[in-house]
XYZ file of C-alpha atoms in Angstrom:
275
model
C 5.927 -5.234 23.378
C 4.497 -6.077 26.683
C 4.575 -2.076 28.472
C 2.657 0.631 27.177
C 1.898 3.705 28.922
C -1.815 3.251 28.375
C -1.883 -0.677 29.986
C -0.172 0.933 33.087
C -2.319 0.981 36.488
C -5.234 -0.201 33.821
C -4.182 -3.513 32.831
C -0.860 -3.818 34.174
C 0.060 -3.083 37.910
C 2.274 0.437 38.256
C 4.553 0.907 39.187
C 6.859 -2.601 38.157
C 10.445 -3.490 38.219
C 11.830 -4.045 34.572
C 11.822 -7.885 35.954
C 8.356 -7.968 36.606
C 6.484 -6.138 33.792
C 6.857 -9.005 30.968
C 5.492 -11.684 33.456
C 2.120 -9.366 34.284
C 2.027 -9.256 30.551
C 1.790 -12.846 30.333
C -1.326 -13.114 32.315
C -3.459 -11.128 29.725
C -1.402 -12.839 26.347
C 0.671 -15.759 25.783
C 2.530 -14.587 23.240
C 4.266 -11.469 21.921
C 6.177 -10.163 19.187
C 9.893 -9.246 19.863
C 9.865 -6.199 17.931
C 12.538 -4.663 19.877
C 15.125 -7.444 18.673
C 15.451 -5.099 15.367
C 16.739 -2.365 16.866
C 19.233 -4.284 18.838
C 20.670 -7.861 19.911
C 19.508 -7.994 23.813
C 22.045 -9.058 26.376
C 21.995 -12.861 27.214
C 21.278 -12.014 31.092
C 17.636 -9.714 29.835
C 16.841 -12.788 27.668
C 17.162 -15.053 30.319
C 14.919 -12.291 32.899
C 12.299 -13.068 30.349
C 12.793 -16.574 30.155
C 11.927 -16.617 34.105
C 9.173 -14.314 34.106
C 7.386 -16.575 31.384
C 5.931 -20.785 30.938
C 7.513 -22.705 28.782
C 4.765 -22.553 26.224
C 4.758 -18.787 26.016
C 5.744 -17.488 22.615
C 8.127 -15.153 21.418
C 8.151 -14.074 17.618
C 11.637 -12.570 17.914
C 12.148 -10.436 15.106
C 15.728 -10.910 13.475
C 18.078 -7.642 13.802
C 17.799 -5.042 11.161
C 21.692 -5.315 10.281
C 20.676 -8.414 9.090
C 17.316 -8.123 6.886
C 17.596 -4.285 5.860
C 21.157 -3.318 6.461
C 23.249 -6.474 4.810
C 19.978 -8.145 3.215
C 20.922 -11.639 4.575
C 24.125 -11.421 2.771
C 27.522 -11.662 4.854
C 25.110 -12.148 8.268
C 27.182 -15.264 10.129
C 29.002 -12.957 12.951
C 25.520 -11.035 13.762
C 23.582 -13.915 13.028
C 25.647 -15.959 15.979
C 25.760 -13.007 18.222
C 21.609 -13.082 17.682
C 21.070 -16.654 18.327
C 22.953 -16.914 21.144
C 21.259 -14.461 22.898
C 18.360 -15.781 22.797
C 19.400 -19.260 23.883
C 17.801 -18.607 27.080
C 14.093 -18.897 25.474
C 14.401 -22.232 24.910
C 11.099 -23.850 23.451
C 9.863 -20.259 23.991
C 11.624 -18.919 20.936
C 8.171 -19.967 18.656
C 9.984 -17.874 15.291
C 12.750 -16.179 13.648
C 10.906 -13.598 12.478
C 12.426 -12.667 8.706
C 10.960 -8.672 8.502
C 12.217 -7.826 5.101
C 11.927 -4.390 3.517
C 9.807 -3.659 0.111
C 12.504 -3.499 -1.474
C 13.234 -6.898 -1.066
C 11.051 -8.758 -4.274
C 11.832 -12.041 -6.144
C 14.891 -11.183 -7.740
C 16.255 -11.263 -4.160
C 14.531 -14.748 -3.422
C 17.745 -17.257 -4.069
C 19.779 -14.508 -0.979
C 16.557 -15.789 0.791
C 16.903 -19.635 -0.189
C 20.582 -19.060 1.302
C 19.737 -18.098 4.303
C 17.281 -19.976 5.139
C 19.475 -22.928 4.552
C 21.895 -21.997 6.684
C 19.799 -21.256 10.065
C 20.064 -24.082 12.691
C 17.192 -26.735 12.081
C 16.639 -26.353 16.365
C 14.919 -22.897 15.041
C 11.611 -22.375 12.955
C 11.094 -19.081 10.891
C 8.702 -17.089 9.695
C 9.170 -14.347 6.778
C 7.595 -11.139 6.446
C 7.317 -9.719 2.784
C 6.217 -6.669 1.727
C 7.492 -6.142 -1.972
C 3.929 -5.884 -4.217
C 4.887 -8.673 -6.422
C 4.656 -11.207 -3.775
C 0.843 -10.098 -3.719
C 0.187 -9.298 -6.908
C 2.453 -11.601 -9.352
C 1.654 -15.553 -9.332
C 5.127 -16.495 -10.732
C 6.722 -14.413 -7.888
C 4.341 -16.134 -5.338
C 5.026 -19.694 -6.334
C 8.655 -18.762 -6.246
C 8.754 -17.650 -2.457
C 6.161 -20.273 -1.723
C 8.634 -22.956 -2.820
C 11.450 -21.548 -0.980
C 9.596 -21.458 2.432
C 8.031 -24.587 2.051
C 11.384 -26.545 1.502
C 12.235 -24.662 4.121
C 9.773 -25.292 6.550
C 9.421 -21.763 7.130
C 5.874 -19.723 7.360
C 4.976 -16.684 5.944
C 3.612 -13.836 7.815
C 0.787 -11.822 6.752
C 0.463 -8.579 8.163
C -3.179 -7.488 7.666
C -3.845 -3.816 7.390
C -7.121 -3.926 4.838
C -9.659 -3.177 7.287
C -7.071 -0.216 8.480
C -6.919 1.144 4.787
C -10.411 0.773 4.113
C -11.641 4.316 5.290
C -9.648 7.296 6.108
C -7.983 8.019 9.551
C -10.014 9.615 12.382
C -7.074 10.082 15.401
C -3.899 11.085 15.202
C -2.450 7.648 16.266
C -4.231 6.360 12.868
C -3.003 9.256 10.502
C 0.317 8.751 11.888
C -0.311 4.645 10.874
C -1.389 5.832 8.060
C 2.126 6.893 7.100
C 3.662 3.969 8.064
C 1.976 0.895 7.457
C 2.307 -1.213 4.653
C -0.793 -1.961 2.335
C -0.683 -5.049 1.128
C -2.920 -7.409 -0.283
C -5.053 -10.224 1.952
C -2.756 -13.250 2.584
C -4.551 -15.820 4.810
C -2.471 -19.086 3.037
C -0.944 -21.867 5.526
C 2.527 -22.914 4.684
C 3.216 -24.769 8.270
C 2.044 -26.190 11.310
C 2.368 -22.775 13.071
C 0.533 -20.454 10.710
C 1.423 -16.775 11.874
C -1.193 -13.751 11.360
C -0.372 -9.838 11.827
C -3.424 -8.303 11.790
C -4.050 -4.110 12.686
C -6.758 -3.163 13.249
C -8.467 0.453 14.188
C -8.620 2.186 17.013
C -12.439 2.331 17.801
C -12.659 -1.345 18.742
C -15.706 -2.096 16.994
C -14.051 -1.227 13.691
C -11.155 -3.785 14.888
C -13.506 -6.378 15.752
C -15.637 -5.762 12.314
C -12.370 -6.050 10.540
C -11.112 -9.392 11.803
C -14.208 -11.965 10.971
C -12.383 -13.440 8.247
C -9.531 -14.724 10.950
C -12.167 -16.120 13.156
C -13.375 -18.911 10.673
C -9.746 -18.688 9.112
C -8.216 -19.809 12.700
C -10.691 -21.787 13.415
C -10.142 -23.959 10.053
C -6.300 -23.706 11.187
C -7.261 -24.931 14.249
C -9.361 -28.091 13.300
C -6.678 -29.027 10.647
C -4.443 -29.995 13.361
C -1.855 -26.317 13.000
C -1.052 -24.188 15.909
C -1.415 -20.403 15.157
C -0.401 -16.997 16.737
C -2.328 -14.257 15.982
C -1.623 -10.664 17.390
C -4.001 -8.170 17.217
C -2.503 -4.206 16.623
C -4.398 -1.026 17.269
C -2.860 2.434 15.716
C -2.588 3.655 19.693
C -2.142 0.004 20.893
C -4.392 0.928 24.265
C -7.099 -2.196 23.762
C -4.426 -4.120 22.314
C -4.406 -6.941 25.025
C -8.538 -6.734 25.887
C -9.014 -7.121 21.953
C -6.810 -9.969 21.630
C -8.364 -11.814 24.339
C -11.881 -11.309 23.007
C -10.364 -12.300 19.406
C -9.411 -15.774 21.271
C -12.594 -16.432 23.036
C -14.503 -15.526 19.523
C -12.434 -18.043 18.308
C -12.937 -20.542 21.340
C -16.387 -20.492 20.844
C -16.065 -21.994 17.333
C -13.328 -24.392 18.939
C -14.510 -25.804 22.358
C -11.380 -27.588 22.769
C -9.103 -24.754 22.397
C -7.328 -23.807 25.937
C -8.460 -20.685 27.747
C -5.704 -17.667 28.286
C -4.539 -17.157 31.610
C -6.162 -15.381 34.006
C -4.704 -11.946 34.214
C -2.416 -10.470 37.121
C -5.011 -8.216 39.279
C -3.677 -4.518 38.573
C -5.143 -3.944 42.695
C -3.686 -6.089 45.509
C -6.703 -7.977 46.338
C -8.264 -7.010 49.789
C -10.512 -8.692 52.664
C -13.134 -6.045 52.544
């Protein structure tokens, strides 16, 4: 996402035009996950709004509709699969991902519907797949099997880090309603690509978040100095640090990587005055 009720007059100007919010966004991130892709294909003319309100090296994860991973369960996916893609032909190099969400229900048995898929999509896109069946964690047979699958496809695989959310028990009611929701899953922090992908949620007293994430610094980092490009986006239960603690994430990874770019500077939220 890139509006939240909570960024609004305190990180983001407010009020903004629909056409305006994703580029003030952009100044505190440069990238963000399409989550809202799920729910439903966007119209070309909104993809191309946030084609203009973004560089060409911002990234967008765009997460592949739900008829397709959870409804049809890549089988029988070629009409909303074409519908999908060429919405988001406006993106250009901005589309960084297909991002393959699968439910838990979806475990090796289902890996060769993956294979399929997978070999079908046009080579102008990467993907990235998102697993949450146990016995991609948990069984080495079933690991080696989606491992070789993604690797001849050059696709990455998402981890989606929710161990240091799990480790004690909710305090808020944005965590205990996380706490309902989230997957737990076991720590993934393997490489299959180039463009590595992390999830990582985190808590909402940002000192927990920040305590939780000090494996991805030196993680990143080692991404970083083998030559790959990752994304990392940082989650809170209530979201409201979300951007601050991402940007603090990259600057604690910065200072382990000199040569790693700065973020943008952010929008000011105040028109800037004389006096």
């Amino acid at each position: 996402m890139w509006t939240h009720k909570a960024w609004q007059g305190r990180l983001l100007a407010h009020p903004l035009p629909a056409e305006e919010r994703l580029r003030h966004y952009a100044g505190w991130c440069d990238a963000v996950e399409g989550n809202t892709t799920f729910y439903a294909t966007p119209a070309r003319d909104t993809v191309a709004s946030w084609a203009r309100q973004t560089d060409t090296d911002f990234r967008f994860v765009v997460k592949l509709p739900k008829v397709v991973t959870h409804e049809r369960r890549l089988t029988d996916v070629a009409e909303p699969m074409r519908a999908f893609l060429d919405a988001i032909e406006p993106l250009g190099p901005r589309a960084h991902a297909l991002w393959v969400q699968l439910p838990g229900s979806f475990g090796p048995d289902d890996v060769p519907t993956l294979a399929r898929f997978l070999r079908r999509l046009p080579a102008t896109h990467r993907s990235a797949v998102e697993v949450r069946h146990p016995d991609f964690f948990t069984d080495p047979r079933a690991v080696r099997l989606l491992e070789g699958v993604l690797t001849e496809a050059h696709a990455e695989w998402i981890p989606f880090d929710t161990t240091a959310f799990f480790a004690t028990a909710p305090t808020s009611d944005a965590e205990r309603d996380a706490w309902t929701k989230k997957p737990r899953m076991p720590l993934r922090a393997v490489a299959l690509t180039d463009r590595p992908i992390v999830r990582y949620l985190g808590r909402d007293d940002p000192a927990r978040t920040v305590e939780g994430w000090q494996r991805w610094l030196d993680i990143t980092a080692g991404w970083l100095r083998e030559g790959r490009s990752p994304t990392v986006f940082v989650h809170t239960p209530d979201n409201t640090d979300a951007p601050t603690l991402a940007r603090r994430f990259h600057d604690e990874v910065r200072a382990r990587v000199p040569d790693l770019a700065p973020l943008p500077e952010p929008i000011p939220v105040e028109p800037t005055t004389l006096f």
